[in-house]
Tab-separated table of C-alpha atoms in Angstrom:
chain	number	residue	atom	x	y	z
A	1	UNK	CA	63.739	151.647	170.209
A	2	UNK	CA	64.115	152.509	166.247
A	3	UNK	CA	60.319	152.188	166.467
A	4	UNK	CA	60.414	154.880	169.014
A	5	UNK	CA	62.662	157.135	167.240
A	6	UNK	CA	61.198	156.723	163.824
A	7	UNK	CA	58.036	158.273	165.088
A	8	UNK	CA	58.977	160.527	167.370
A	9	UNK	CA	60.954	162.464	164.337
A	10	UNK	CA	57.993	161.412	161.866
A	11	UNK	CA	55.574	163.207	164.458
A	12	UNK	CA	57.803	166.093	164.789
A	13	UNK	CA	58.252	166.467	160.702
A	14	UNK	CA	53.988	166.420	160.780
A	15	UNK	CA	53.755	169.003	163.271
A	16	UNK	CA	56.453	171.007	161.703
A	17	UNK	CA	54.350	171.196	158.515
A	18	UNK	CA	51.283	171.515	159.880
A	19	UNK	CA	52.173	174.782	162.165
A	20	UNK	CA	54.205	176.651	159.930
A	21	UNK	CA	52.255	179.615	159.277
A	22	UNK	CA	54.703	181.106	156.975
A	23	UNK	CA	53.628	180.862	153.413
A	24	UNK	CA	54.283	181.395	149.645
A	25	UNK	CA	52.736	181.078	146.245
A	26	UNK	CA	53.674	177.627	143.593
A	27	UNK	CA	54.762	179.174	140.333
A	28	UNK	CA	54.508	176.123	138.211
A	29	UNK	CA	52.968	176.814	134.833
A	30	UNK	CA	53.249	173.687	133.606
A	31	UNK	CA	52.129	169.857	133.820
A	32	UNK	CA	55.333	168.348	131.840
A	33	UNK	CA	57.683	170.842	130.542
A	34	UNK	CA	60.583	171.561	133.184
A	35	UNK	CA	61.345	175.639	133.249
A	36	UNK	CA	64.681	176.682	134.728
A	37	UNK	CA	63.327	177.765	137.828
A	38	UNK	CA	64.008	175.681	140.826
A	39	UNK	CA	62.378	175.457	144.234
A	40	UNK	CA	63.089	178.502	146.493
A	41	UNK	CA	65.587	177.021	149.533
A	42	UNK	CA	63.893	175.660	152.235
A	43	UNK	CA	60.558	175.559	150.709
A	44	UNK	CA	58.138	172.562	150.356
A	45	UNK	CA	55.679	172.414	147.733
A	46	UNK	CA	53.250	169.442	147.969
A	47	UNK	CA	50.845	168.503	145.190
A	48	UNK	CA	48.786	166.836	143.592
A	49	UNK	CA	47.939	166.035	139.826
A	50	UNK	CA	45.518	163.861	138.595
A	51	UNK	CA	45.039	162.480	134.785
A	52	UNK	CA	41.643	161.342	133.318
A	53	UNK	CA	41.751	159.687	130.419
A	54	UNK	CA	40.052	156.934	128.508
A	55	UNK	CA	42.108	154.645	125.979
A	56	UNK	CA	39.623	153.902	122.963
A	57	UNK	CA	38.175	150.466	124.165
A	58	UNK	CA	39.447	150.589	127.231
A	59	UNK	CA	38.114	151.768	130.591
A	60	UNK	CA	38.579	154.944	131.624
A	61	UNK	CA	41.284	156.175	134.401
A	62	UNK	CA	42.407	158.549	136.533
A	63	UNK	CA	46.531	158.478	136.733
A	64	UNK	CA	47.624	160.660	139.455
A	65	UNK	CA	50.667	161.380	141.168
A	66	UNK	CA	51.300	163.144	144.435
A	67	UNK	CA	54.914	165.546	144.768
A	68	UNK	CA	56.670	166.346	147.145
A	69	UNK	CA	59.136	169.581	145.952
A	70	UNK	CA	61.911	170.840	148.174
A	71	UNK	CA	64.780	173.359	147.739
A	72	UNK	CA	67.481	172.384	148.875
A	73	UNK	CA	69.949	175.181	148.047
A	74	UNK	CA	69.832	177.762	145.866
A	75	UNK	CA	71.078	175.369	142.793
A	76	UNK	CA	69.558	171.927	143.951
A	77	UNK	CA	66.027	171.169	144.067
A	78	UNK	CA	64.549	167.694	144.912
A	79	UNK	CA	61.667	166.171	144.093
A	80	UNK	CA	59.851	162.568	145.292
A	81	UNK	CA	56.959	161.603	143.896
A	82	UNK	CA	53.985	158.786	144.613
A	83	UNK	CA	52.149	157.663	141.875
A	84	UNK	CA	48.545	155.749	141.628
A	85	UNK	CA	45.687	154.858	139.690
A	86	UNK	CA	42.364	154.371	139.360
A	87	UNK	CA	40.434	152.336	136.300
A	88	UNK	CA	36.662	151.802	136.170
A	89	UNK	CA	35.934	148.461	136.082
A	90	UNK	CA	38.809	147.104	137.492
A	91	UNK	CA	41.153	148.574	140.672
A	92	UNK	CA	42.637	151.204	142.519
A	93	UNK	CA	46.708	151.139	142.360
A	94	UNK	CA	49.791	152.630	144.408
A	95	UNK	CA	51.849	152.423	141.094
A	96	UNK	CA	55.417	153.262	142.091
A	97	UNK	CA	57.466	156.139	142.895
A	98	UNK	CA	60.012	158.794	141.483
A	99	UNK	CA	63.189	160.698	143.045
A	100	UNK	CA	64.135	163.333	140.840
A	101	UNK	CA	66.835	166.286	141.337
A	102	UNK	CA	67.566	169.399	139.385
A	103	UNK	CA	70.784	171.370	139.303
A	104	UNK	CA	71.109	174.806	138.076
A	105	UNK	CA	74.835	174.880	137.399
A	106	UNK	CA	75.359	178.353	136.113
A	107	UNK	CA	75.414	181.807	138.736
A	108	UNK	CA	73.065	184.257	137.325
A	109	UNK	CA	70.790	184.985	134.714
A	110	UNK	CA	71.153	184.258	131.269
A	111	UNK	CA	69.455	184.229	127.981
A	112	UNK	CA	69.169	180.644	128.011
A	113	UNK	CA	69.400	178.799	131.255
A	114	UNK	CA	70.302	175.271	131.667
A	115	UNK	CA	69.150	173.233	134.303
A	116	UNK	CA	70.389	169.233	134.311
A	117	UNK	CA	68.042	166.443	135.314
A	118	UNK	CA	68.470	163.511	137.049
A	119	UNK	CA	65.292	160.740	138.167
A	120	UNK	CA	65.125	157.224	139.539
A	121	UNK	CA	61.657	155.969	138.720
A	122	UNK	CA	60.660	152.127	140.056
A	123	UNK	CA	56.993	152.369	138.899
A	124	UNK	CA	54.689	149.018	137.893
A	125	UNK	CA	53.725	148.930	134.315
A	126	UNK	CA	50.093	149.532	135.186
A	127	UNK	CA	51.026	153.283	135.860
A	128	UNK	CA	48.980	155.757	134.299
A	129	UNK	CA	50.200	159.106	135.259
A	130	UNK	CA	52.139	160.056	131.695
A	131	UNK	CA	54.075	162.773	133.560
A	132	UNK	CA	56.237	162.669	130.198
A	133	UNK	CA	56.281	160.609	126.976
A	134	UNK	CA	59.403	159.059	125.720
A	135	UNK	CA	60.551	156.530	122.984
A	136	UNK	CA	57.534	154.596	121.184
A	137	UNK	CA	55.269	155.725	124.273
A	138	UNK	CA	51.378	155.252	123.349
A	139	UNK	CA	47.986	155.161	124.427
A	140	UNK	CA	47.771	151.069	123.452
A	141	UNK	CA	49.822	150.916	126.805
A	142	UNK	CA	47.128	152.067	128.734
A	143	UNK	CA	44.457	149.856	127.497
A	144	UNK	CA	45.754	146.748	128.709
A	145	UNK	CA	44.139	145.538	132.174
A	146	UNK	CA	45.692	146.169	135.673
A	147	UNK	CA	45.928	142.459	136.777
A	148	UNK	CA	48.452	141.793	133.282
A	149	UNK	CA	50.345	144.841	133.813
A	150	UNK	CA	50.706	145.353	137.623
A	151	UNK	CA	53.278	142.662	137.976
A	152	UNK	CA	55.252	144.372	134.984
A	153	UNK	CA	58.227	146.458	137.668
A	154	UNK	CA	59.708	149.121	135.692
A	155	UNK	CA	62.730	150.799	137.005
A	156	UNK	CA	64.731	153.581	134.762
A	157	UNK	CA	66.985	156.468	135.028
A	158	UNK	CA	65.716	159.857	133.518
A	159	UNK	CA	68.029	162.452	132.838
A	160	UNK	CA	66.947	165.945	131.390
A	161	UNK	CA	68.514	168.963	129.826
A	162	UNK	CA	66.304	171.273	130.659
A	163	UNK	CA	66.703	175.062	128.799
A	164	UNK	CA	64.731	178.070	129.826
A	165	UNK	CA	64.423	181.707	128.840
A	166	UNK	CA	62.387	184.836	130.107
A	167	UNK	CA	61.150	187.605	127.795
A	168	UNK	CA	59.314	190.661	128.135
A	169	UNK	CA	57.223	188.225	130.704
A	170	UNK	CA	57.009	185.234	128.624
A	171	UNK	CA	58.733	182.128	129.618
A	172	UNK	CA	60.026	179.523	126.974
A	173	UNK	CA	61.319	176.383	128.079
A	174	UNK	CA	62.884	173.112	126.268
A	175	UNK	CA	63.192	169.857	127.308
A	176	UNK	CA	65.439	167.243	125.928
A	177	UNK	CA	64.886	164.135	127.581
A	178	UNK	CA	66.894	160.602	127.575
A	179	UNK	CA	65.267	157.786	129.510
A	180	UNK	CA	67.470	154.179	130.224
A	181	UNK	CA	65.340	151.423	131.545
A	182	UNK	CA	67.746	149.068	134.459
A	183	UNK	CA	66.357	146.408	132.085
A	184	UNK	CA	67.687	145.508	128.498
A	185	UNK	CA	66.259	148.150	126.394
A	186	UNK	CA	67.681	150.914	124.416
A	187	UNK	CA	67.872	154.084	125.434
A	188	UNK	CA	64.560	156.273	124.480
A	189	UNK	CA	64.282	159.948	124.082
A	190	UNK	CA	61.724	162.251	124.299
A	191	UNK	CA	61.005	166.594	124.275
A	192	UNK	CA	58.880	168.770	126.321
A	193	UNK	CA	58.091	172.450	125.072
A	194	UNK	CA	56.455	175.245	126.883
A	195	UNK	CA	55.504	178.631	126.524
A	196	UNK	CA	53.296	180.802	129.113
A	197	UNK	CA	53.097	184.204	130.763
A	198	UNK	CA	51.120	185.402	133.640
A	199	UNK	CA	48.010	187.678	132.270
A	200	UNK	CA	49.103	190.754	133.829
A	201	UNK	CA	52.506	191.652	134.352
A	202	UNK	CA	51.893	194.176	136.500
A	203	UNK	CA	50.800	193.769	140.373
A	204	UNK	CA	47.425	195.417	141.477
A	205	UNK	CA	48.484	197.467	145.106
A	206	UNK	CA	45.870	195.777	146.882
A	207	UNK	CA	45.259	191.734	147.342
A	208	UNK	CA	43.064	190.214	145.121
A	209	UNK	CA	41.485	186.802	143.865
A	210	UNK	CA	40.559	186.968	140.381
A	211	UNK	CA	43.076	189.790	139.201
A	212	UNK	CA	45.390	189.149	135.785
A	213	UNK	CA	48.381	189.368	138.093
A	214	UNK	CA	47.472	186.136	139.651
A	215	UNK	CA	46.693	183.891	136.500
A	216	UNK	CA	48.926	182.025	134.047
A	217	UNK	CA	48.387	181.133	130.268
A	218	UNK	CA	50.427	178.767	128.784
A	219	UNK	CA	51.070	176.150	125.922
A	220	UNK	CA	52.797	172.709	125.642
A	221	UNK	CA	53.901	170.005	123.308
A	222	UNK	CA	55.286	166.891	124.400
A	223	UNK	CA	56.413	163.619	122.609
A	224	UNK	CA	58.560	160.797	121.728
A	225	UNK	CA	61.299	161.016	119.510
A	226	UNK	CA	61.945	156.881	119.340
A	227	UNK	CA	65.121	155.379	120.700
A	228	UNK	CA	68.411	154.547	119.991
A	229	UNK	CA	67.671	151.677	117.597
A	230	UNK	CA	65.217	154.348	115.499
A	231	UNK	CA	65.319	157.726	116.502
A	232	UNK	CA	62.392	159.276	114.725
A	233	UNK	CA	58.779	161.046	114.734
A	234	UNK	CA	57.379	158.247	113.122
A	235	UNK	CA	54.921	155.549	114.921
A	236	UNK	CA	55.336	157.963	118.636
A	237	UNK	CA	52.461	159.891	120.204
A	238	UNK	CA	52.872	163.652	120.993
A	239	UNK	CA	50.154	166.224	122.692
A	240	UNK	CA	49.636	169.466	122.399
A	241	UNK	CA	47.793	171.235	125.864
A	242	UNK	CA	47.104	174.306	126.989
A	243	UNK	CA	47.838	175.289	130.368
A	244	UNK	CA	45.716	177.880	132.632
A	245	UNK	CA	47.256	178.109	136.176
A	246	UNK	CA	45.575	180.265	138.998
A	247	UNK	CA	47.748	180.828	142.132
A	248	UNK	CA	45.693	182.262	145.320
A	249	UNK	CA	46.880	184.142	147.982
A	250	UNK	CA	46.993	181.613	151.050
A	251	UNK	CA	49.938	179.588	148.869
A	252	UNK	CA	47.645	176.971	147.107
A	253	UNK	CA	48.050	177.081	143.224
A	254	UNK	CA	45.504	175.465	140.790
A	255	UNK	CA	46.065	174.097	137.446
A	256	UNK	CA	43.946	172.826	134.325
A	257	UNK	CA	44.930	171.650	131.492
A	258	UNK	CA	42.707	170.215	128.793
A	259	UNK	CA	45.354	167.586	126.276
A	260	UNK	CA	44.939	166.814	122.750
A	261	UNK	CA	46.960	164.309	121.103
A	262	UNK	CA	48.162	165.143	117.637
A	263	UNK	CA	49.185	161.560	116.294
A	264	UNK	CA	47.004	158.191	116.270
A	265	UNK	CA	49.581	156.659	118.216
A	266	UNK	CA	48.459	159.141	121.031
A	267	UNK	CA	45.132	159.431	123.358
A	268	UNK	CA	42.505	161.655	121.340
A	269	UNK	CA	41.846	163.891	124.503
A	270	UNK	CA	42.854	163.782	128.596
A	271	UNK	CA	42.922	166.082	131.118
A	272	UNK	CA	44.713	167.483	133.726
A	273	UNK	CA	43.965	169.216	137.197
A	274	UNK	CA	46.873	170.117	139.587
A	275	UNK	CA	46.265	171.298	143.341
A	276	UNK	CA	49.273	172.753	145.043
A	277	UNK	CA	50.770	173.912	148.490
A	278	UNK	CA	53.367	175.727	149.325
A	279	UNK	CA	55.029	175.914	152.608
A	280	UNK	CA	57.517	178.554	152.492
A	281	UNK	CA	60.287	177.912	155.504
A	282	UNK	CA	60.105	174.361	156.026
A	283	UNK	CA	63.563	173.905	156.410
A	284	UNK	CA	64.155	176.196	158.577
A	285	UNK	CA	61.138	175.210	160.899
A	286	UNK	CA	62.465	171.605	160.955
A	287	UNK	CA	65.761	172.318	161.691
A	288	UNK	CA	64.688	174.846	164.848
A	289	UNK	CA	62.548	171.784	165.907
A	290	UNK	CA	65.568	169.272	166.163
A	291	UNK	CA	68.214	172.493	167.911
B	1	UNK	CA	66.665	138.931	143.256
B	2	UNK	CA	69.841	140.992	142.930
B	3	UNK	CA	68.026	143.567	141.117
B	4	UNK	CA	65.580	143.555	144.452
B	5	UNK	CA	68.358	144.069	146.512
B	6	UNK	CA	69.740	147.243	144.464
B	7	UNK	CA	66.198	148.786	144.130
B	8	UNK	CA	65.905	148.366	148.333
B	9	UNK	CA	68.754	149.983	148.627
B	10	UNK	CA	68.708	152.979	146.613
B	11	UNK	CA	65.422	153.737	147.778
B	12	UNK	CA	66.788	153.981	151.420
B	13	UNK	CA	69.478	156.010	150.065
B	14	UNK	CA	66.749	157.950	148.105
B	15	UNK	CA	64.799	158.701	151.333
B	16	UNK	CA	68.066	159.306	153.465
B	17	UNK	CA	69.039	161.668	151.052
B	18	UNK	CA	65.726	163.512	150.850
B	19	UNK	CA	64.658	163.991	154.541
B	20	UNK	CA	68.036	164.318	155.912
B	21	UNK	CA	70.832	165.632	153.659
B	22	UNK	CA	68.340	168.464	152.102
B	23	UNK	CA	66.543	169.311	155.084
B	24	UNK	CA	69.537	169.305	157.674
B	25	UNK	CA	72.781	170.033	155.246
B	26	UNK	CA	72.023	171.687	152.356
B	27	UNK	CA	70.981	175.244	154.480
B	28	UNK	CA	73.251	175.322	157.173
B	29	UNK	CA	72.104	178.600	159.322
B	30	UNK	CA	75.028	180.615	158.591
B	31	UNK	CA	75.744	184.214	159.869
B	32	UNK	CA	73.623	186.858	157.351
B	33	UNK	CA	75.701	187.497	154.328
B	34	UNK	CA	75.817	191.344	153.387
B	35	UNK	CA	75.230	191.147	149.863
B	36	UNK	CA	76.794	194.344	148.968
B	37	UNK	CA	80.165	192.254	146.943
B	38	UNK	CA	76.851	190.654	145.466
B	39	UNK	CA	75.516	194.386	144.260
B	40	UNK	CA	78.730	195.453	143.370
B	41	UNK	CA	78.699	192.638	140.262
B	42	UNK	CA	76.175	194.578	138.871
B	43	UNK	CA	77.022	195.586	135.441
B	44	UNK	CA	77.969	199.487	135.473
B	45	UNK	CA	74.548	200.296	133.275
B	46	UNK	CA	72.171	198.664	135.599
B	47	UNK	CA	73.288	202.031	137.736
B	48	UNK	CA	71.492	204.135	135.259
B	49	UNK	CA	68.287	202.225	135.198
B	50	UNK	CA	65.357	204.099	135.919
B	51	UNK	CA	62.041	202.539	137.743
B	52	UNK	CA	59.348	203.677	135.665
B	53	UNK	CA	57.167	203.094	138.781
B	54	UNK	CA	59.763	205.248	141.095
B	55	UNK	CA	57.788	207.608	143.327
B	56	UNK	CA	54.367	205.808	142.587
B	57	UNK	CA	52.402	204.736	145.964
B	58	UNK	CA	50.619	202.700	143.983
B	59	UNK	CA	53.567	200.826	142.597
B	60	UNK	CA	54.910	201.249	146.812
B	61	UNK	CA	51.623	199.779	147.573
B	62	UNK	CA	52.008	196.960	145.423
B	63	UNK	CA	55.696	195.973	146.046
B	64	UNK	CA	54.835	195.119	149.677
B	65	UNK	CA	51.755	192.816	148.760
B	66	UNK	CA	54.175	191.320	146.216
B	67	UNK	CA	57.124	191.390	149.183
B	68	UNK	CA	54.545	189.586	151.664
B	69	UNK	CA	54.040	186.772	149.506
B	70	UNK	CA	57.533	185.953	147.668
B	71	UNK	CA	60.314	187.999	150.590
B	72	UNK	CA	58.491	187.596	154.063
B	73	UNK	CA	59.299	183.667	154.829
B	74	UNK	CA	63.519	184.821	154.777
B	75	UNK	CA	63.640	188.460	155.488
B	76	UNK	CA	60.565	188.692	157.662
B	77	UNK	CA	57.429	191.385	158.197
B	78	UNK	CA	59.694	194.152	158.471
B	79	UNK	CA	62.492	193.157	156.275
B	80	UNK	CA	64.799	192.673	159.374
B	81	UNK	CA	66.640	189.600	157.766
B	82	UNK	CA	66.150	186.218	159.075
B	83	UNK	CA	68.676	183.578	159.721
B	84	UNK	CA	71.230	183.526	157.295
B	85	UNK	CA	68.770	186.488	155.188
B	86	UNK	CA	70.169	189.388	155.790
B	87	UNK	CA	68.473	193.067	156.624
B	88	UNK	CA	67.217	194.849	153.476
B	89	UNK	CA	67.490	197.911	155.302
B	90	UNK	CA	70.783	197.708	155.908
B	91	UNK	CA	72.915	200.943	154.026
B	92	UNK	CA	74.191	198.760	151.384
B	93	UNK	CA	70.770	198.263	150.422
B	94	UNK	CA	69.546	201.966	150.850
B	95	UNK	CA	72.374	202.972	148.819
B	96	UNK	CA	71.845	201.210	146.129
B	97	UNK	CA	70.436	202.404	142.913
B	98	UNK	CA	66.918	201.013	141.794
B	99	UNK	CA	68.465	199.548	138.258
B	100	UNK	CA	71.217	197.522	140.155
B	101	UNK	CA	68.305	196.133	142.768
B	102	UNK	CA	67.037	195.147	140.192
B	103	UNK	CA	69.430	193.379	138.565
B	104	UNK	CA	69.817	191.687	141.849
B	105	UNK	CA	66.282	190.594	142.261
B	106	UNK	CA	66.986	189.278	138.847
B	107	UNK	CA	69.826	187.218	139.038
B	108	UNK	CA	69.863	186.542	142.832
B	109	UNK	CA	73.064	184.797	144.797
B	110	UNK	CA	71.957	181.091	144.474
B	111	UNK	CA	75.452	179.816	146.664
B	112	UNK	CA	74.180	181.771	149.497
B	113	UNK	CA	70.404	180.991	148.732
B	114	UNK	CA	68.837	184.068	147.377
B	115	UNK	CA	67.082	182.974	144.339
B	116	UNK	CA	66.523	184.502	141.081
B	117	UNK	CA	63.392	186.218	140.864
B	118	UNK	CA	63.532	186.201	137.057
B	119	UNK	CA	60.157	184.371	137.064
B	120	UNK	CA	58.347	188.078	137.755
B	121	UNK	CA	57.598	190.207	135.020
B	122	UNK	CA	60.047	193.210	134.803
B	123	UNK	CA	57.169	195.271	136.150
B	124	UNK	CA	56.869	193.628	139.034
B	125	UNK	CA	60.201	193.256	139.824
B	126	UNK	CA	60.161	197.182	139.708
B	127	UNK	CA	57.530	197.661	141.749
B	128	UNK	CA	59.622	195.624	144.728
B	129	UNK	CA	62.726	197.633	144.409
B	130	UNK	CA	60.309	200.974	144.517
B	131	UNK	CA	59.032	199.238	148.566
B	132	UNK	CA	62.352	197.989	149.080
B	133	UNK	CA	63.667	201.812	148.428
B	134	UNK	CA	60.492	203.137	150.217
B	135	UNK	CA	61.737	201.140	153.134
B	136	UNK	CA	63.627	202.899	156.705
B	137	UNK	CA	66.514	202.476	157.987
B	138	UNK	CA	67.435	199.457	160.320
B	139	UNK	CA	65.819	200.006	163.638
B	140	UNK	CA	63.418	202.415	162.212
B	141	UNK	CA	59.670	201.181	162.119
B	142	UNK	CA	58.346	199.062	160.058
B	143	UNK	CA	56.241	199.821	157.213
């Protein structure tokens, strides 16, 4: 009977998401750094973003993670994510997954905008996606071999204060981040920053492609700031990556990002690709399905 | 083992909370809110405002392209209000002044779930108050 019921509301959900016909466009700029803008309500925005990257010695790997984003209200987005990997050589991994909220706490607009962050991660150490780097985080992590680290579980609490500004079209956004593993480790912390503004501020009247309007140029710089034994620069890995984001009509949004690291603790080069779909109205279809 | 147990359980919580509690609770289909105590927070110079796109078809033009793909999925083609979304052709909204639509598509009512469109350049905020003030009356036809 629960067999039943689980799949007649797990149909429904598909079919709700594969009807809707009502549609918007995935504003995210960025691959790490948090802005203050949350989900709209009742959208779903699914995605994915994969990571290829090749520790020195190691075999190369595509980390990858796929997101599910929903607005809940108008201050309260949620997020759950699946993660994987692939490295040459050796296996394909579901790594783990992530449950992360946001909560905009303050009415209006401001010149700075906070945003809090909470996420429950329960990931296997062989993950690869590096969706943010905190305490002594480095690239020697990724070099050791899937059948050592897959029976590594990791499970941690994230939390996030996340600042964000808009200016004359620009947006600048901070992250501070504090991570606590469930296990017996210190706390380690960790900062995302972003800059990026679409190319043309102004909309064309007619629909386009390839107009300004529709494409995003940004920057980031990411790293770990040690933990709360040693809370410094010194011996952590931090990145430096242009963004480019492209967002086409029909809702999908595309994202590259090529990723430099700036200290030897950190990989020399990775990139990043990001597909995503919006489904504007999911809420509301599901509910209408189940009245 | 313990630790097992823990992780189980707040991942059914996890899930519980993110299929039900978002999808079902957290927008309740409430009667459409008339957002003109929303307007009326407006500072008093957003009133004087001017669109520098106001009388422009072109900037008309491009309003409703940028109204089809951000507005349509809660107010609907012809900006009848959906739901709990209410009419943008109602007279609260034909009366009001460009600069304080603005300000409005700017800092949105988040506890009745308009968002803040502060993620558009000012320019293209603009151009969607010059459609939204291009549009009729309720019951008039669409544009």
């Amino acid at each position: 009977m629960k067999g039943i019921c689980y799949s007649f509301i797990a149909t429904r959900l598909l079919i709700a998401a594969v009807l809707l016909s009502a549609r918007a466009t995935g504003q995210e700029n960025y691959f790490v750094t948090y802005d203050q803008h949350l989900e709209e309500p009742g959208n779903l925005e699914v995605s994915i973003n994969p990571l290829i990257g090749k520790p020195p010695g190691g075999n190369a790997f595509v980390g990858s993670w796929m997101e599910f984003e929903y607005g809940a209200t108008g201050w309260w987005t949620m997020e759950f994510y699946l993660d994987g990997q692939s490295t040459r050589r050796e296996s394909t991994l579901f790594t783990g997954y992530r449950w992360e909220n946001r909560f905009r706490p303050l009415a209006g607009e401001h010149w700075i905008n906070p945003v809090f962050y909470v996420e429950f991660e329960n990931v296997h150490g062989s993950d690869k996606i590096l969706k943010d780097v905190v305490g002594f985080d480095s690239r020697e992590d990724f070099g050791e071999p899937n059948a050592e680290t897959h029976g590594e579980r990791e499970r941690e609490i994230e939390t996030k204060l996340i600042l964000g500004s808009q200016y004359r079209g620009w947006n600048i956004s901070e992250n501070f981040i504090a991570a606590k593993s469930f296990s017996n480790e210190p706390w380690e912390f960790g900062y995302a920053l972003g800059v990026s503004r679409p190319l043309g501020l102004a909309a064309t009247p007619r629909p386009c492609v390839f107009c300004r309007e529709n494409f995003h140029a940004g920057l980031e710089l990411y790293g770990g700031l040690g933990d709360a034994h040693s809370l410094t620069l010194r011996g952590t890995s931090h990145y430096l990556a242009p963004v480019l984001a492209w967002e086409l009509a029909n809702g999908t949004a595309m994202r590259i990002s090529p990723t430099f690291g700036i200290t030897g603790q950190s990989f020399p080069f990775l990139v990043r690709v990001g597909v995503s779909y919006e489904v504007a109205g999911f809420g509301r279809q599901v509910r209408r399905m189940f009245r | 083992m313990k630790t097992s147990k823990v992780s189980r359980r707040v991942t059914a919580l996890a899930a519980l909370l993110f299929t039900g509690t978002a999808t079902f609770g957290g927008n309740k289909v409430r009667p459409p809110q008339e957002p003109g105590a929303e307007l009326r927070k407006a500072p008093r110079a957003a009133s004087s405002w001017r669109n520098p796109y106001g009388g422009q078809a072109d900037a008309v033009l491009a309003g409703k392209k940028l109204f089809g793909k951000h507005c349509v999925s809660c107010h609907g083609e012809d900006a009848a209000g959906i739901d709990k979304a209410p009419s943008l052709r109602s007279p609260v909204m034909r009366s009001a002044t460009a600069g304080v639509l603005l300000w409005f598509l700017k800092n949105g009512n988040r506890r009745e779930g308009m968002p803040s469109w502060s993620k558009l350049p000012d320019q293209q905020l603009w151009q969607l108050v010059a459609y939204l003030q291009s549009l009729g009356s309720e019951g008039s036809a669409s544009q």
